[in-house]
PDB file of C-alpha atoms in Angstrom:
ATOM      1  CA  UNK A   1     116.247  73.505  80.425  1.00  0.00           C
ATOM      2  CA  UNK A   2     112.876  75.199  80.215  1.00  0.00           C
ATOM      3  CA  UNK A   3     112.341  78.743  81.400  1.00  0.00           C
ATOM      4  CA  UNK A   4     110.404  81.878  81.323  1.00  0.00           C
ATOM      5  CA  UNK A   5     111.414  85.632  81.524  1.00  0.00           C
ATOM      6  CA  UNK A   6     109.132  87.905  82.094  1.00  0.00           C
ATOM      7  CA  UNK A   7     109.053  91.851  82.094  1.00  0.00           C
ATOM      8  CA  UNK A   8     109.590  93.283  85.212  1.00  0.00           C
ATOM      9  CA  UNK A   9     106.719  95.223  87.206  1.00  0.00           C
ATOM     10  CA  UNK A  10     104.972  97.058  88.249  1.00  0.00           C
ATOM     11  CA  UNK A  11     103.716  98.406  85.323  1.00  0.00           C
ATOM     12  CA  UNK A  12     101.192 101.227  85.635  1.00  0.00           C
ATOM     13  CA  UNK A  13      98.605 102.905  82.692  1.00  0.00           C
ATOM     14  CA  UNK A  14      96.042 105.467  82.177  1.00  0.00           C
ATOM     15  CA  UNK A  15      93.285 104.187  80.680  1.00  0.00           C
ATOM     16  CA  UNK A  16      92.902 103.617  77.070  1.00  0.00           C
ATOM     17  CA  UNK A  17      96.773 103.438  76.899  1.00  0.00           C
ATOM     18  CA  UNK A  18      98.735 100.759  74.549  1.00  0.00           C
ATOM     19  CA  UNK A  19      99.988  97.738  76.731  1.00  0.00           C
ATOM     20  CA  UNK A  20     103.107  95.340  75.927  1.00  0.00           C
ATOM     21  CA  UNK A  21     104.225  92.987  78.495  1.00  0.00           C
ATOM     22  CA  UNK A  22     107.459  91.232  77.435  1.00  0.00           C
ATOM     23  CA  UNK A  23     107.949  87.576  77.546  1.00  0.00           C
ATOM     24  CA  UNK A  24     110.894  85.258  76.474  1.00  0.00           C
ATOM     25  CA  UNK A  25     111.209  81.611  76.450  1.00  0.00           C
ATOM     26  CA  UNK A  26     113.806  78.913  76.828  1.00  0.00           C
ATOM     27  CA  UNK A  27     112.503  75.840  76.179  1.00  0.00           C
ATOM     28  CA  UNK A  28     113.840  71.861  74.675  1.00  0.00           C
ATOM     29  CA  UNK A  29     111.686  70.811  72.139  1.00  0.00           C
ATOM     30  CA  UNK A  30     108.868  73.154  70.580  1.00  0.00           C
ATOM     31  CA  UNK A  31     106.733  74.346  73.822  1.00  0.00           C
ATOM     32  CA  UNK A  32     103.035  75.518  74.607  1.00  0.00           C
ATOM     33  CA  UNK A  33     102.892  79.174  75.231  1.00  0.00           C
ATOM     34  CA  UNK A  34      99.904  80.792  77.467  1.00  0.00           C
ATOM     35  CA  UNK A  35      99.579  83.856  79.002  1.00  0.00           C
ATOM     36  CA  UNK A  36      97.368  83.505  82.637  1.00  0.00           C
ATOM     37  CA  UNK A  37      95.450  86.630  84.313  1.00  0.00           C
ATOM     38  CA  UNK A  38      95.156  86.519  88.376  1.00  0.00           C
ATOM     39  CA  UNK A  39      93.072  89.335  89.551  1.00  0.00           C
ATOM     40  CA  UNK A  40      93.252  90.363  93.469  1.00  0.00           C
ATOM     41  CA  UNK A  41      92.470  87.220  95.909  1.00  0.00           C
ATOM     42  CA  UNK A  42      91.873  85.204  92.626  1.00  0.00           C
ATOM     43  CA  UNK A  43      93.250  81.849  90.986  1.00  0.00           C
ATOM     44  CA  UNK A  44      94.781  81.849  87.707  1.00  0.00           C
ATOM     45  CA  UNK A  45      92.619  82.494  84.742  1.00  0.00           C
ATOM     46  CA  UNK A  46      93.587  81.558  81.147  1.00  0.00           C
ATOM     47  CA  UNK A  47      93.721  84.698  78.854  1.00  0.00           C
ATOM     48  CA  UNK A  48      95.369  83.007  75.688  1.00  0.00           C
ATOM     49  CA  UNK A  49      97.550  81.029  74.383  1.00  0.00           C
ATOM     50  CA  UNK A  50      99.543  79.487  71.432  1.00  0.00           C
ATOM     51  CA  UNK A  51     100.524  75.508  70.561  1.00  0.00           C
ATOM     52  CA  UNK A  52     102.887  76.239  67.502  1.00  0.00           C
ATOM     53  CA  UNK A  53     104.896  78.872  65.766  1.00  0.00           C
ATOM     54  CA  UNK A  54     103.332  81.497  64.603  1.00  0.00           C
ATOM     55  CA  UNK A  55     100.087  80.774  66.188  1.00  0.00           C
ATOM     56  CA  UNK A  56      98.682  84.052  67.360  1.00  0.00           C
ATOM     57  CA  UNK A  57      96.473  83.728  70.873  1.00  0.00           C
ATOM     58  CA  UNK A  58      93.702  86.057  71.032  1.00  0.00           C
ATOM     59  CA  UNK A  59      90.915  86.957  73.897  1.00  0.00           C
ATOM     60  CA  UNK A  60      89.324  90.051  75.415  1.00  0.00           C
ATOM     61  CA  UNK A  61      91.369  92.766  73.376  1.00  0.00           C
ATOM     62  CA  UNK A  62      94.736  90.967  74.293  1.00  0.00           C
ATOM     63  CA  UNK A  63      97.084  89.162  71.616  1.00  0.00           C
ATOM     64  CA  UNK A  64      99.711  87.362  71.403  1.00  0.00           C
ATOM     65  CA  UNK A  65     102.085  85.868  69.186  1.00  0.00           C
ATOM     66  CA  UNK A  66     104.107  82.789  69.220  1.00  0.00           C
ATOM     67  CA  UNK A  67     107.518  84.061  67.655  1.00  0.00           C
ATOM     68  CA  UNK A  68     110.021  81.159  67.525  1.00  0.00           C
ATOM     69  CA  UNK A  69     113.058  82.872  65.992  1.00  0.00           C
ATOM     70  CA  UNK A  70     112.695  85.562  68.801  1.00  0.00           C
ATOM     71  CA  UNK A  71     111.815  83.063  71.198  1.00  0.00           C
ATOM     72  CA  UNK A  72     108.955  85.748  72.196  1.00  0.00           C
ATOM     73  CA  UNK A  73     105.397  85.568  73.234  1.00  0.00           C
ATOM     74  CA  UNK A  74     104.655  89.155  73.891  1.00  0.00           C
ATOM     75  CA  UNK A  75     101.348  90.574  75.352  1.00  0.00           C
ATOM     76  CA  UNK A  76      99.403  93.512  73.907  1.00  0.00           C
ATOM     77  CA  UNK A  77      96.372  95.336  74.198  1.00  0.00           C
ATOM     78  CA  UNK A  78      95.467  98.249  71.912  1.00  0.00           C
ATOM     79  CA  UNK A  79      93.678 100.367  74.804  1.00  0.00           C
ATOM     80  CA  UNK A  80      93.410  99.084  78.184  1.00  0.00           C
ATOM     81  CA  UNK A  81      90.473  99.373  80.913  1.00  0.00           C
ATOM     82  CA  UNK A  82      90.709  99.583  85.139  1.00  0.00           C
ATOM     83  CA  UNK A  83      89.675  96.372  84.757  1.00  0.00           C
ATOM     84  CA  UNK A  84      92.237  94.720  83.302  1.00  0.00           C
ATOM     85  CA  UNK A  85      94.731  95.652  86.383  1.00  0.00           C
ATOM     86  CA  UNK A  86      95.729  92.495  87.853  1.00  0.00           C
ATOM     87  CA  UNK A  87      98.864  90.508  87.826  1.00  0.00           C
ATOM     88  CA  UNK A  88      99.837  88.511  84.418  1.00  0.00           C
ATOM     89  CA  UNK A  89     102.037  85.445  83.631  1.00  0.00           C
ATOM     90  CA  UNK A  90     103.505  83.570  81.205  1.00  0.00           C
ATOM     91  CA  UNK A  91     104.115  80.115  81.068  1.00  0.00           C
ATOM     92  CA  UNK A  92     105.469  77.483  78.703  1.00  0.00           C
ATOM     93  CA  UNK A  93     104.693  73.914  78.776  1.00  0.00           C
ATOM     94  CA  UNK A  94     107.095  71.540  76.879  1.00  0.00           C
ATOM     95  CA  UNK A  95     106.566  67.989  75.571  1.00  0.00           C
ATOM     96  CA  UNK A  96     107.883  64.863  77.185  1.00  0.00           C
ATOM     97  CA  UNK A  97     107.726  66.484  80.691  1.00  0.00           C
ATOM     98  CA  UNK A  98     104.154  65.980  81.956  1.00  0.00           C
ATOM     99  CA  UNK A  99     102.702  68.995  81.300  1.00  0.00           C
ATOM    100  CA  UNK A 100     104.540  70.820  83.603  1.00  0.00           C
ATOM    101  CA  UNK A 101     104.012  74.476  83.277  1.00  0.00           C
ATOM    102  CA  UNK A 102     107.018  76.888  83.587  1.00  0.00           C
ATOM    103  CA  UNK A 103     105.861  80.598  84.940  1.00  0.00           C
ATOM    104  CA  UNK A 104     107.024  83.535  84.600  1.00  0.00           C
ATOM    105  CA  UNK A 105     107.761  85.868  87.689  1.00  0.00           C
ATOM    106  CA  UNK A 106     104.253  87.920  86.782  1.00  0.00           C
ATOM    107  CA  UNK A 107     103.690  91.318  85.778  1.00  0.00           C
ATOM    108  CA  UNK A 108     101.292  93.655  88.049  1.00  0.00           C
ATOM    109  CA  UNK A 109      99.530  95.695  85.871  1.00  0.00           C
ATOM    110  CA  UNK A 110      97.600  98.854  87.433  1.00  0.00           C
ATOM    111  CA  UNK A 111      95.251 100.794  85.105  1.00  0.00           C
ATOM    112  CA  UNK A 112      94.471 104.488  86.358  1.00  0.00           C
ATOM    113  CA  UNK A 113      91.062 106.168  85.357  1.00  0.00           C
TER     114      UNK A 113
ATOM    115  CA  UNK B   1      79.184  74.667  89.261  1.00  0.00           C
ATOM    116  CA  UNK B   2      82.588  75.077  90.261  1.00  0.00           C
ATOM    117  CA  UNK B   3      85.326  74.037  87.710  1.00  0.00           C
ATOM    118  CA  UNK B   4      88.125  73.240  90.175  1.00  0.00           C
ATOM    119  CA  UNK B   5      87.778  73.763  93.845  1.00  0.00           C
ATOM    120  CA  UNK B   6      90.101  73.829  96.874  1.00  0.00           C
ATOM    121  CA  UNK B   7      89.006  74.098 100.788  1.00  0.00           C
ATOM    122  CA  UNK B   8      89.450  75.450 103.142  1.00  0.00           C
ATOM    123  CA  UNK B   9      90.360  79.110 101.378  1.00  0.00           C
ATOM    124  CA  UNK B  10      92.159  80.371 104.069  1.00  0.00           C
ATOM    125  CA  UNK B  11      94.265  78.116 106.944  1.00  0.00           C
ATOM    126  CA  UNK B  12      96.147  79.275 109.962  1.00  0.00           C
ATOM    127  CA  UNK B  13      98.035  77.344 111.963  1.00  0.00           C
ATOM    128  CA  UNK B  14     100.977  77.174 114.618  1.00  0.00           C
ATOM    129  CA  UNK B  15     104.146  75.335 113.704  1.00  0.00           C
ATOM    130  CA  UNK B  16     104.796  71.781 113.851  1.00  0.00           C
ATOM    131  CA  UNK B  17     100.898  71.348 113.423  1.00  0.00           C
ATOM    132  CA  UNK B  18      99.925  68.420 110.539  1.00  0.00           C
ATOM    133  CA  UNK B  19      97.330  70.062 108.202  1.00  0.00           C
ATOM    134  CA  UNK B  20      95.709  68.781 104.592  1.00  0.00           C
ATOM    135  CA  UNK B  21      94.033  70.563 101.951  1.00  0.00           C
ATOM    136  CA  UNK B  22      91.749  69.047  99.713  1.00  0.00           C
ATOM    137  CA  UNK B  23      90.806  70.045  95.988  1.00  0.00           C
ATOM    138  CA  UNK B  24      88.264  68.459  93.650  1.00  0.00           C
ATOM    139  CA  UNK B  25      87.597  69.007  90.465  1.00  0.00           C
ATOM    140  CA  UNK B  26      84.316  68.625  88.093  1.00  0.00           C
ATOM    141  CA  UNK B  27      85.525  68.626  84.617  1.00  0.00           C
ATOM    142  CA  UNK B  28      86.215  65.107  83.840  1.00  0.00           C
ATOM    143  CA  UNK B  29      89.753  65.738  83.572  1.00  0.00           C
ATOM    144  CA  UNK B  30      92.464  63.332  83.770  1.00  0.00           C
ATOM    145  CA  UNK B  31      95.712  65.440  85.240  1.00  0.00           C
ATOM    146  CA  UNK B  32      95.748  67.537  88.191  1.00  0.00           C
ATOM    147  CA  UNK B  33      98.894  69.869  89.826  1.00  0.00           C
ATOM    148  CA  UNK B  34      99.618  71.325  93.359  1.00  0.00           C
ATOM    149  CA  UNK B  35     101.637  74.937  92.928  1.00  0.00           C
ATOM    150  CA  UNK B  36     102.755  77.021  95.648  1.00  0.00           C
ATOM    151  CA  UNK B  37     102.784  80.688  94.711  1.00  0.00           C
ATOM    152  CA  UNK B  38     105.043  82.645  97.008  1.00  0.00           C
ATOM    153  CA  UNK B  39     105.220  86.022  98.810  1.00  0.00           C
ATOM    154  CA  UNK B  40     106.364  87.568  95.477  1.00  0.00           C
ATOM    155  CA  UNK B  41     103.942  85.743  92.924  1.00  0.00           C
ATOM    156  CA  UNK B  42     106.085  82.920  91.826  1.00  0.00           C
ATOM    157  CA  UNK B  43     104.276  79.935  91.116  1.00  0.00           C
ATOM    158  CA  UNK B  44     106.307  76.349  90.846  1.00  0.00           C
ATOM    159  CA  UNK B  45     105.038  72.855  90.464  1.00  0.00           C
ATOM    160  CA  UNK B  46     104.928  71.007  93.273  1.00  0.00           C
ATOM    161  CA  UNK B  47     103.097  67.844  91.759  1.00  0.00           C
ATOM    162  CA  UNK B  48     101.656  66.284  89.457  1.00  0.00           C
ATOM    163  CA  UNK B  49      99.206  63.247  89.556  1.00  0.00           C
ATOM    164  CA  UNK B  50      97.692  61.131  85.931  1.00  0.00           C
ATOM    165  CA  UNK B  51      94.926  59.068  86.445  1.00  0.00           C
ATOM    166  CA  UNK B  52      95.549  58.752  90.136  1.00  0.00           C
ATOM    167  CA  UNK B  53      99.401  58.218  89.632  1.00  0.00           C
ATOM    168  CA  UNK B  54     102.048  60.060  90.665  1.00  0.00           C
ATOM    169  CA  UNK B  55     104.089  62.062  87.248  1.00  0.00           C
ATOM    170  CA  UNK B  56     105.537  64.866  88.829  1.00  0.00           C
ATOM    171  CA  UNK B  57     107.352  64.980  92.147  1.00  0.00           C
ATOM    172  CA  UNK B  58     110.012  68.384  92.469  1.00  0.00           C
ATOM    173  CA  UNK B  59     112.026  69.122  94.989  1.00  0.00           C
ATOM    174  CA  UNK B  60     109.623  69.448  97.349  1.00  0.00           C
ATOM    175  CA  UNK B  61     110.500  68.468 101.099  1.00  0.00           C
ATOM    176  CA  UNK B  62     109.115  64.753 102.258  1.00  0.00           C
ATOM    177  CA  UNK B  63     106.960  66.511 104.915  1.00  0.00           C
ATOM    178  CA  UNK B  64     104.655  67.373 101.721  1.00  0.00           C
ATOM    179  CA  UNK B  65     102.409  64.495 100.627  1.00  0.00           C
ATOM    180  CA  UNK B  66     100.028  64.526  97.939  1.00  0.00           C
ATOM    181  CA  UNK B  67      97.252  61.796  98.088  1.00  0.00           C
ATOM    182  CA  UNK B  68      94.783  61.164  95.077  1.00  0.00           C
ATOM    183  CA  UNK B  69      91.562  58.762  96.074  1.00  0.00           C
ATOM    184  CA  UNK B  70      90.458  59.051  92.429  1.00  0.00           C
ATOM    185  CA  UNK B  71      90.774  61.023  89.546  1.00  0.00           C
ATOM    186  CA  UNK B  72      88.881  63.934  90.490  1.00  0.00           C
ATOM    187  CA  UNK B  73      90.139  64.332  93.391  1.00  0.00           C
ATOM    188  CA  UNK B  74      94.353  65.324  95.085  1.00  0.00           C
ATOM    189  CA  UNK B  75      94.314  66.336  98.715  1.00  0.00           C
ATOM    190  CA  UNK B  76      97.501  67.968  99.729  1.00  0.00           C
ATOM    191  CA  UNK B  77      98.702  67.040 103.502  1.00  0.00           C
ATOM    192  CA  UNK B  78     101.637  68.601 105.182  1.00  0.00           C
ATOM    193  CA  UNK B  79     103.382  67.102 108.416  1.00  0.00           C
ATOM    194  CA  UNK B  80     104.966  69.492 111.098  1.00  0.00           C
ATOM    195  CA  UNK B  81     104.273  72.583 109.096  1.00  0.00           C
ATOM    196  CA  UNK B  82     107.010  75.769 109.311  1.00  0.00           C
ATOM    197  CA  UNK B  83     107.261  79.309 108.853  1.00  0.00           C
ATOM    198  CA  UNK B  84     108.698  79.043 105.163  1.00  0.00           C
ATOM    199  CA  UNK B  85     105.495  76.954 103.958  1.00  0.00           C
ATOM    200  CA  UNK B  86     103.380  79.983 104.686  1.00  0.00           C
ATOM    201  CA  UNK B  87     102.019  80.706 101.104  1.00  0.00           C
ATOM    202  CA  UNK B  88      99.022  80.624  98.659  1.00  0.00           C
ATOM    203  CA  UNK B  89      98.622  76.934  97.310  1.00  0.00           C
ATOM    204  CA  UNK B  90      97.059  76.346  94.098  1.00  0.00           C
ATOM    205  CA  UNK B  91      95.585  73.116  92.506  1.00  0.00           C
ATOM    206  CA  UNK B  92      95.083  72.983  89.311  1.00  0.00           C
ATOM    207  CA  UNK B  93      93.691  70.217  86.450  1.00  0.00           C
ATOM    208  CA  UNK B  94      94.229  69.522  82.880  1.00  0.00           C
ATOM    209  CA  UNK B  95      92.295  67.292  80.601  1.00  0.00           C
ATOM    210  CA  UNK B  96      95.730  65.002  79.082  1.00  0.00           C
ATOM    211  CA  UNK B  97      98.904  65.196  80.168  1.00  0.00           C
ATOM    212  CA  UNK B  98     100.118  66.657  77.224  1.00  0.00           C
ATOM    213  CA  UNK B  99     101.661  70.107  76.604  1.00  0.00           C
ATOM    214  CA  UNK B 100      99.159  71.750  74.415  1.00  0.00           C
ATOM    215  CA  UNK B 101      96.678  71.277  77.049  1.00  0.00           C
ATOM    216  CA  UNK B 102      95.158  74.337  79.619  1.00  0.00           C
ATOM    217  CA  UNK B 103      95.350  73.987  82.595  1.00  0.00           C
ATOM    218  CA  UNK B 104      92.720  75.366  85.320  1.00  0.00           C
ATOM    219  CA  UNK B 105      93.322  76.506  88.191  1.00  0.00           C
ATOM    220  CA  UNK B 106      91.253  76.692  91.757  1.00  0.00           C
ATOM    221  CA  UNK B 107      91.048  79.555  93.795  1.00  0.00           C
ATOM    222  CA  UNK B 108      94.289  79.075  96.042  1.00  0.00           C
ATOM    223  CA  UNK B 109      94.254  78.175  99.558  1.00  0.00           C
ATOM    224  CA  UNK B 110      96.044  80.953 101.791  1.00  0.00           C
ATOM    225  CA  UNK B 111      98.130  79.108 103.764  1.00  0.00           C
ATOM    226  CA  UNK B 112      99.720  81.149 107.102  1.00  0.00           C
ATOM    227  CA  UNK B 113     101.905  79.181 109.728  1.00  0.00           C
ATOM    228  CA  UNK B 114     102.600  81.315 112.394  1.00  0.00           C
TER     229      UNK B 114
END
């Protein structure tokens, strides 16, 4: 089946500080990957994502990249801001089943000044 | 200019009341989604509608009914509404129904039964 693990939160940062926020994949067939940002009292917004192995998703100082042997879509940021605290997901989407997206549990990310 | 939009934001009712909420969206796309996002963040698919027709249906109870009057457009009406539907409702909309596609989301509707 298709599934997402996602690092356990919350996660907090001083600012400037190097972010990773793990994400694994289980998936039939060769999946979408996307990592979404919700910030408080928000909907979901797209931050990046990746359509094939390899692929590396890129947007706002955050990268990912689409590692099929690892089955890994990992989120980074060199140096992060207060204003990139807000809870982030990961989700696959995988052919043949409608575009369904599979979440992750989200990670709340808190940056302190 | 509102990409995807949901009303009302927030909705309280009592139990075993029948309420809808609607969602429209302006992007031309062809697929739209109902999530529910729970108490501790997790979002699941609920539905999913193509072109007006029905692709996705989970195991969501029968008291849930999505209704699509065209493709811009899937209204979300629950029947005799209880404590364990309280939670933030999302619709969402992607161009295709294919999996390299975004998808974009609406604001959520906070939904609170008491």
């Amino acid at each position: 089946g298709n599934s997402v693990t996602q690092m356990e939160g919350p996660v907090t940062l001083s600012e400037e500080a190097f972010l990773t926020i793990n994400c694994t994949y289980t998936a039939t067939g060769y999946p979408s990957l996307f990592w979404y940002v919700q910030y408080p009292g928000e909907g979901l917004q797209l931050l990046l994502k990746a359509t094939k192995a390899d692929d590396k998703g890129s947007n706002k100082g955050f990268e990912a990249t689409y590692r099929k042997e690892t089955t890994s879509f990992h989120l980074e940021k060199g140096s992060v801001q207060v204003s990139d605290s807000a809870v982030y997901f990961c989700a696959l989407s995988a052919p043949r089943n409608g575009n369904q997206f599979y979440f992750g549990t989200g990670t709340s990310l808190t940056v302190i000044p | 200019d509102t990409a995807v939009s949901q009303t009302p934001k927030y909705l309280v009712t009592q139990m075993g009341n029948d309420k809808s909420i609607k969602c429209e969206q302006n992007l031309g796309h062809d697929t739209m989604y109902w999530y529910k996002q729970d108490s501790k963040k997790f979002l699941k698919i609920m539905f999913s509608y193509n072109n007006k027709e029905l692709i996705i249906n989970e195991t969501v109870p029968n008291r849930f009914s999505p209704k699509s009057p065209d493709k811009a457009h899937l209204n979300l009406h629950i029947n005799s509404l209880e404590l364990g539907d309280s939670a933030v409702y999302f619709c969402a909309s992607s161009p295709r129904q294919v999996s390299t596609d975004t998808q974009y989301f609406g604001p959520g509707t906070r939904l609170t039964v008491l």
